[in-house]
Amino acid sequence: MDIYEDLQAFQPANEQEAADRDLILSRLETDPAVFDRSSVTHMACSIWTVDPTFTKTLLVYHNIYDSWSWIGGHADGQADLAAVALRELEEETGVHGARLVPCGPGNVLSCEVLTVDGHVKRGAYVSSHLHLNVTYLAVADPAEHVRIKADENSGVKWAKLDEAVALSSEPWIRERIYRKLIEKTRELAPRFATR
């Protein structure tokens, strides 16, 4: 399966996911540069990482957003977004050996269109744009050593699920994304969590 087929088979949990999935599918159909940052709407991915008990999540303090955040990044030409998400997890936190949770077609946990305000990165201005984001769920060992990636984040920590909402300074992300991901995590816990 490819990401287009995965998203076609994905069952939206709410109106936000349904609308955003349709927009992502439309861009996949019509924009040949959608996997590249040169497109103003481009593919990105996130990885909602939990401990084996499904009670904690791994967060980074994102330098650009000035907030505790989930982990993710750009596709940068790669269509295998699950592999990109796992790579971003390792690059941004130092966590090795995380495994994806088989939570749906292509392991897609959720999808969302995220606005990114203009900002300066590595000394260059980046115009405002949209991330066509696909989110995956991974399990990692909280005993594993974590480290920051100074050009991206200034902190890495495990937090209780509900703390992710309180730690975020981004209202839309808190209410529309993190609450949804926490609810989905709790729904999946009986099938996948270890105690």
PDB file of C-alpha atoms in Angstrom:
ATOM      1  CA  MET A   1       0.000   0.000   0.000  1.00  0.00           C
ATOM      2  CA  ASP A   2       1.091   3.573  -0.542  1.00  0.00           C
ATOM      3  CA  ILE A   3       0.107   6.621   1.491  1.00  0.00           C
ATOM      4  CA  TYR A   4      -2.713   7.496  -0.922  1.00  0.00           C
ATOM      5  CA  GLU A   5      -4.257   4.043  -0.505  1.00  0.00           C
ATOM      6  CA  ASP A   6      -3.641   4.134   3.253  1.00  0.00           C
ATOM      7  CA  LEU A   7      -5.518   7.419   3.552  1.00  0.00           C
ATOM      8  CA  GLN A   8      -8.346   6.242   1.296  1.00  0.00           C
ATOM      9  CA  ALA A   9      -8.814   3.271   3.639  1.00  0.00           C
ATOM     10  CA  PHE A  10      -8.371   5.379   6.801  1.00  0.00           C
ATOM     11  CA  GLN A  11     -11.580   5.814   8.814  1.00  0.00           C
ATOM     12  CA  PRO A  12     -11.785   9.413  10.108  1.00  0.00           C
ATOM     13  CA  ALA A  13     -12.700   9.709  13.774  1.00  0.00           C
ATOM     14  CA  ASN A  14     -14.219  13.174  13.463  1.00  0.00           C
ATOM     15  CA  GLU A  15     -15.060  16.031  11.109  1.00  0.00           C
ATOM     16  CA  GLN A  16     -11.525  17.468  11.279  1.00  0.00           C
ATOM     17  CA  GLU A  17      -9.963  14.205  10.128  1.00  0.00           C
ATOM     18  CA  ALA A  18     -12.543  13.740   7.367  1.00  0.00           C
ATOM     19  CA  ALA A  19     -12.049  17.244   5.948  1.00  0.00           C
ATOM     20  CA  ASP A  20      -8.270  17.113   6.278  1.00  0.00           C
ATOM     21  CA  ARG A  21      -8.024  13.620   4.774  1.00  0.00           C
ATOM     22  CA  ASP A  22      -9.996  14.812   1.731  1.00  0.00           C
ATOM     23  CA  LEU A  23      -7.686  17.803   1.282  1.00  0.00           C
ATOM     24  CA  ILE A  24      -4.567  15.627   1.609  1.00  0.00           C
ATOM     25  CA  LEU A  25      -5.935  13.121  -0.913  1.00  0.00           C
ATOM     26  CA  SER A  26      -6.734  15.968  -3.321  1.00  0.00           C
ATOM     27  CA  ARG A  27      -3.193  17.354  -3.046  1.00  0.00           C
ATOM     28  CA  LEU A  28      -1.721  13.873  -3.539  1.00  0.00           C
ATOM     29  CA  GLU A  29      -3.780  13.580  -6.734  1.00  0.00           C
ATOM     30  CA  THR A  30      -2.951  17.001  -8.168  1.00  0.00           C
ATOM     31  CA  ASP A  31       0.445  18.205  -6.927  1.00  0.00           C
ATOM     32  CA  PRO A  32       3.464  16.296  -8.259  1.00  0.00           C
ATOM     33  CA  ALA A  33       5.703  18.222  -5.801  1.00  0.00           C
ATOM     34  CA  VAL A  34       3.594  17.417  -2.727  1.00  0.00           C
ATOM     35  CA  PHE A  35       6.400  15.395  -1.084  1.00  0.00           C
ATOM     36  CA  ASP A  36       8.836  18.301  -1.465  1.00  0.00           C
ATOM     37  CA  ARG A  37       9.097  21.480   0.613  1.00  0.00           C
ATOM     38  CA  SER A  38       8.962  23.535  -2.598  1.00  0.00           C
ATOM     39  CA  SER A  39       5.165  23.056  -2.574  1.00  0.00           C
ATOM     40  CA  VAL A  40       3.326  25.485  -0.288  1.00  0.00           C
ATOM     41  CA  THR A  41       1.248  22.493   0.866  1.00  0.00           C
ATOM     42  CA  HIS A  42       3.571  19.552   1.409  1.00  0.00           C
ATOM     43  CA  MET A  43       3.577  16.166   3.087  1.00  0.00           C
ATOM     44  CA  ALA A  44       4.872  15.823   6.626  1.00  0.00           C
ATOM     45  CA  CYS A  45       4.490  13.235   9.344  1.00  0.00           C
ATOM     46  CA  SER A  46       4.329  13.010  13.109  1.00  0.00           C
ATOM     47  CA  ILE A  47       4.889  10.181  15.522  1.00  0.00           C
ATOM     48  CA  TRP A  48       2.877  10.041  18.739  1.00  0.00           C
ATOM     49  CA  THR A  49       5.200   7.978  20.901  1.00  0.00           C
ATOM     50  CA  VAL A  50       3.986   6.209  24.028  1.00  0.00           C
ATOM     51  CA  ASP A  51       5.514   3.961  26.646  1.00  0.00           C
ATOM     52  CA  PRO A  52       4.542   0.241  26.713  1.00  0.00           C
ATOM     53  CA  THR A  53       1.760   0.930  29.259  1.00  0.00           C
ATOM     54  CA  PHE A  54       0.198   3.584  26.973  1.00  0.00           C
ATOM     55  CA  THR A  55       0.117   6.065  29.882  1.00  0.00           C
ATOM     56  CA  LYS A  56       2.975   8.394  28.898  1.00  0.00           C
ATOM     57  CA  THR A  57       4.018  10.162  25.719  1.00  0.00           C
ATOM     58  CA  LEU A  58       7.386  11.447  24.559  1.00  0.00           C
ATOM     59  CA  LEU A  59       7.546  15.199  23.896  1.00  0.00           C
ATOM     60  CA  VAL A  60      10.178  17.613  22.620  1.00  0.00           C
ATOM     61  CA  TYR A  61      10.406  21.315  23.352  1.00  0.00           C
ATOM     62  CA  HIS A  62      10.128  22.623  19.790  1.00  0.00           C
ATOM     63  CA  ASN A  63      12.303  25.684  19.225  1.00  0.00           C
ATOM     64  CA  ILE A  64      10.204  27.242  16.439  1.00  0.00           C
ATOM     65  CA  TYR A  65       6.811  26.718  18.102  1.00  0.00           C
ATOM     66  CA  ASP A  66       8.195  27.544  21.573  1.00  0.00           C
ATOM     67  CA  SER A  67       6.110  24.719  23.003  1.00  0.00           C
ATOM     68  CA  TRP A  68       6.256  21.125  24.135  1.00  0.00           C
ATOM     69  CA  SER A  69       5.311  19.137  21.072  1.00  0.00           C
ATOM     70  CA  TRP A  70       4.974  15.741  19.437  1.00  0.00           C
ATOM     71  CA  ILE A  71       7.762  14.628  17.118  1.00  0.00           C
ATOM     72  CA  GLY A  72       7.727  14.907  13.338  1.00  0.00           C
ATOM     73  CA  GLY A  73       9.174  16.258  10.166  1.00  0.00           C
ATOM     74  CA  HIS A  74       9.013  16.760   6.412  1.00  0.00           C
ATOM     75  CA  ALA A  75       8.746  13.989   3.840  1.00  0.00           C
ATOM     76  CA  ASP A  76      11.576  15.606   1.846  1.00  0.00           C
ATOM     77  CA  GLY A  77      10.881  13.491  -1.223  1.00  0.00           C
ATOM     78  CA  GLN A  78      10.201  10.261   0.657  1.00  0.00           C
ATOM     79  CA  ALA A  79       6.800   8.633   0.148  1.00  0.00           C
ATOM     80  CA  ASP A  80       7.266   6.103   2.986  1.00  0.00           C
ATOM     81  CA  LEU A  81       6.037   8.417   5.739  1.00  0.00           C
ATOM     82  CA  ALA A  82       6.099   5.703   8.417  1.00  0.00           C
ATOM     83  CA  ALA A  83       9.840   5.278   7.847  1.00  0.00           C
ATOM     84  CA  VAL A  84      10.292   9.057   7.912  1.00  0.00           C
ATOM     85  CA  ALA A  85       8.393   9.274  11.213  1.00  0.00           C
ATOM     86  CA  LEU A  86      10.586   6.610  12.841  1.00  0.00           C
ATOM     87  CA  ARG A  87      13.710   8.347  11.545  1.00  0.00           C
ATOM     88  CA  GLU A  88      12.517  11.696  12.914  1.00  0.00           C
ATOM     89  CA  LEU A  89      11.880  10.078  16.306  1.00  0.00           C
ATOM     90  CA  GLU A  90      15.449   8.811  16.455  1.00  0.00           C
ATOM     91  CA  GLU A  91      16.976  12.038  15.121  1.00  0.00           C
ATOM     92  CA  GLU A  92      15.029  14.362  17.422  1.00  0.00           C
ATOM     93  CA  THR A  93      15.189  12.328  20.647  1.00  0.00           C
ATOM     94  CA  GLY A  94      17.908   9.678  20.325  1.00  0.00           C
ATOM     95  CA  VAL A  95      15.341   6.905  20.915  1.00  0.00           C
ATOM     96  CA  HIS A  96      16.217   3.674  19.104  1.00  0.00           C
ATOM     97  CA  GLY A  97      14.129   0.581  18.548  1.00  0.00           C
ATOM     98  CA  ALA A  98      10.648   2.109  18.666  1.00  0.00           C
ATOM     99  CA  ARG A  99       7.990   0.013  16.970  1.00  0.00           C
ATOM    100  CA  LEU A 100       4.895   1.159  15.130  1.00  0.00           C
ATOM    101  CA  VAL A 101       1.527   0.104  16.506  1.00  0.00           C
ATOM    102  CA  PRO A 102      -0.694  -1.544  13.851  1.00  0.00           C
ATOM    103  CA  CYS A 103      -3.669   0.753  14.424  1.00  0.00           C
ATOM    104  CA  GLY A 104      -5.169   0.860  10.942  1.00  0.00           C
ATOM    105  CA  PRO A 105      -4.381   0.834   7.210  1.00  0.00           C
ATOM    106  CA  GLY A 106      -0.685   1.589   6.821  1.00  0.00           C
ATOM    107  CA  ASN A 107      -0.509   2.124  10.603  1.00  0.00           C
ATOM    108  CA  VAL A 108      -2.056   5.600  10.194  1.00  0.00           C
ATOM    109  CA  LEU A 109      -3.287   6.879  13.567  1.00  0.00           C
ATOM    110  CA  SER A 110      -4.599  10.230  12.369  1.00  0.00           C
ATOM    111  CA  CYS A 111      -4.239  12.921   9.751  1.00  0.00           C
ATOM    112  CA  GLU A 112      -4.380  16.671   9.934  1.00  0.00           C
ATOM    113  CA  VAL A 113      -3.582  19.772   7.931  1.00  0.00           C
ATOM    114  CA  LEU A 114      -1.323  21.951  10.068  1.00  0.00           C
ATOM    115  CA  THR A 115      -0.618  25.632   9.512  1.00  0.00           C
ATOM    116  CA  VAL A 116       2.986  26.714   9.885  1.00  0.00           C
ATOM    117  CA  ASP A 117       3.598  30.429  10.375  1.00  0.00           C
ATOM    118  CA  GLY A 118       6.536  32.083   8.680  1.00  0.00           C
ATOM    119  CA  HIS A 119       9.754  31.732  10.678  1.00  0.00           C
ATOM    120  CA  VAL A 120      13.525  31.796  10.479  1.00  0.00           C
ATOM    121  CA  LYS A 121      15.302  28.445  10.326  1.00  0.00           C
ATOM    122  CA  ARG A 122      19.072  28.073  10.066  1.00  0.00           C
ATOM    123  CA  GLY A 123      19.351  31.785   9.299  1.00  0.00           C
ATOM    124  CA  ALA A 124      16.871  31.804   6.386  1.00  0.00           C
ATOM    125  CA  TYR A 125      13.267  32.970   6.308  1.00  0.00           C
ATOM    126  CA  VAL A 126      10.675  30.240   5.643  1.00  0.00           C
ATOM    127  CA  SER A 127       7.286  31.504   4.390  1.00  0.00           C
ATOM    128  CA  SER A 128       4.030  30.388   5.961  1.00  0.00           C
ATOM    129  CA  HIS A 129       2.815  27.076   4.559  1.00  0.00           C
ATOM    130  CA  LEU A 130       0.707  23.975   5.248  1.00  0.00           C
ATOM    131  CA  HIS A 131       1.841  20.573   6.433  1.00  0.00           C
ATOM    132  CA  LEU A 132      -0.289  17.736   5.079  1.00  0.00           C
ATOM    133  CA  ASN A 133       0.407  15.596   8.116  1.00  0.00           C
ATOM    134  CA  VAL A 134       0.015  11.877   8.708  1.00  0.00           C
ATOM    135  CA  THR A 135       0.446  10.690  12.296  1.00  0.00           C
ATOM    136  CA  TYR A 136       1.727   7.288  13.394  1.00  0.00           C
ATOM    137  CA  LEU A 137       1.680   5.658  16.833  1.00  0.00           C
ATOM    138  CA  ALA A 138       4.873   4.124  18.193  1.00  0.00           C
ATOM    139  CA  VAL A 139       5.870   2.390  21.409  1.00  0.00           C
ATOM    140  CA  ALA A 140       9.295   3.107  22.883  1.00  0.00           C
ATOM    141  CA  ASP A 141      11.124   2.252  26.090  1.00  0.00           C
ATOM    142  CA  PRO A 142      11.095   5.212  28.531  1.00  0.00           C
ATOM    143  CA  ALA A 143      14.267   3.847  30.171  1.00  0.00           C
ATOM    144  CA  GLU A 144      16.223   4.506  26.996  1.00  0.00           C
ATOM    145  CA  HIS A 145      18.525   7.526  27.054  1.00  0.00           C
ATOM    146  CA  VAL A 146      17.101  10.616  25.323  1.00  0.00           C
ATOM    147  CA  ARG A 147      18.922  13.657  24.006  1.00  0.00           C
ATOM    148  CA  ILE A 148      18.001  16.963  22.428  1.00  0.00           C
ATOM    149  CA  LYS A 149      18.672  17.929  18.810  1.00  0.00           C
ATOM    150  CA  ALA A 150      19.793  21.517  19.372  1.00  0.00           C
ATOM    151  CA  ASP A 151      18.813  22.851  15.944  1.00  0.00           C
ATOM    152  CA  GLU A 152      15.242  21.571  16.417  1.00  0.00           C
ATOM    153  CA  ASN A 153      14.462  21.281  20.121  1.00  0.00           C
ATOM    154  CA  SER A 154      15.741  22.284  23.523  1.00  0.00           C
ATOM    155  CA  GLY A 155      14.164  19.565  25.645  1.00  0.00           C
ATOM    156  CA  VAL A 156      12.992  15.946  25.515  1.00  0.00           C
ATOM    157  CA  LYS A 157      10.848  14.309  28.167  1.00  0.00           C
ATOM    158  CA  TRP A 158       8.227  11.702  28.933  1.00  0.00           C
ATOM    159  CA  ALA A 159       4.940  13.100  30.251  1.00  0.00           C
ATOM    160  CA  LYS A 160       1.639  11.595  31.348  1.00  0.00           C
ATOM    161  CA  LEU A 161      -0.832  11.667  28.473  1.00  0.00           C
ATOM    162  CA  ASP A 162      -2.986  14.478  29.851  1.00  0.00           C
ATOM    163  CA  GLU A 163       0.107  16.572  30.572  1.00  0.00           C
ATOM    164  CA  ALA A 164       0.684  16.880  26.816  1.00  0.00           C
ATOM    165  CA  VAL A 165      -2.366  19.134  26.639  1.00  0.00           C
ATOM    166  CA  ALA A 166      -1.256  21.298  29.558  1.00  0.00           C
ATOM    167  CA  LEU A 167       2.335  21.558  28.298  1.00  0.00           C
ATOM    168  CA  SER A 168       1.386  22.788  24.835  1.00  0.00           C
ATOM    169  CA  SER A 169       1.172  26.541  24.241  1.00  0.00           C
ATOM    170  CA  GLU A 170      -0.724  26.030  20.949  1.00  0.00           C
ATOM    171  CA  PRO A 171      -4.516  26.173  21.554  1.00  0.00           C
ATOM    172  CA  TRP A 172      -5.578  24.505  18.279  1.00  0.00           C
ATOM    173  CA  ILE A 173      -3.030  21.701  18.686  1.00  0.00           C
ATOM    174  CA  ARG A 174      -4.100  21.155  22.306  1.00  0.00           C
ATOM    175  CA  GLU A 175      -7.818  20.992  21.626  1.00  0.00           C
ATOM    176  CA  ARG A 176      -8.009  19.445  18.140  1.00  0.00           C
ATOM    177  CA  ILE A 177      -4.955  17.213  18.005  1.00  0.00           C
ATOM    178  CA  TYR A 178      -3.559  16.206  21.392  1.00  0.00           C
ATOM    179  CA  ARG A 179      -6.961  15.516  22.967  1.00  0.00           C
ATOM    180  CA  LYS A 180      -7.848  13.382  19.942  1.00  0.00           C
ATOM    181  CA  LEU A 181      -4.533  11.487  20.078  1.00  0.00           C
ATOM    182  CA  ILE A 182      -4.921  10.870  23.808  1.00  0.00           C
ATOM    183  CA  GLU A 183      -8.432   9.499  23.268  1.00  0.00           C
ATOM    184  CA  LYS A 184      -7.219   7.224  20.462  1.00  0.00           C
ATOM    185  CA  THR A 185      -4.277   6.060  22.604  1.00  0.00           C
ATOM    186  CA  ARG A 186      -6.629   5.098  25.427  1.00  0.00           C
ATOM    187  CA  GLU A 187      -8.919   3.251  22.994  1.00  0.00           C
ATOM    188  CA  LEU A 188      -5.950   1.232  21.660  1.00  0.00           C
ATOM    189  CA  ALA A 189      -4.419   0.514  25.095  1.00  0.00           C
ATOM    190  CA  PRO A 190      -6.509  -2.602  25.880  1.00  0.00           C
ATOM    191  CA  ARG A 191      -5.239  -4.244  22.657  1.00  0.00           C
ATOM    192  CA  PHE A 192      -1.585  -3.220  22.743  1.00  0.00           C
ATOM    193  CA  ALA A 193      -0.477  -1.999  26.183  1.00  0.00           C
ATOM    194  CA  THR A 194       1.642  -4.123  28.503  1.00  0.00           C
ATOM    195  CA  ARG A 195       1.342  -3.752  32.254  1.00  0.00           C
TER     196      ARG A 195
END
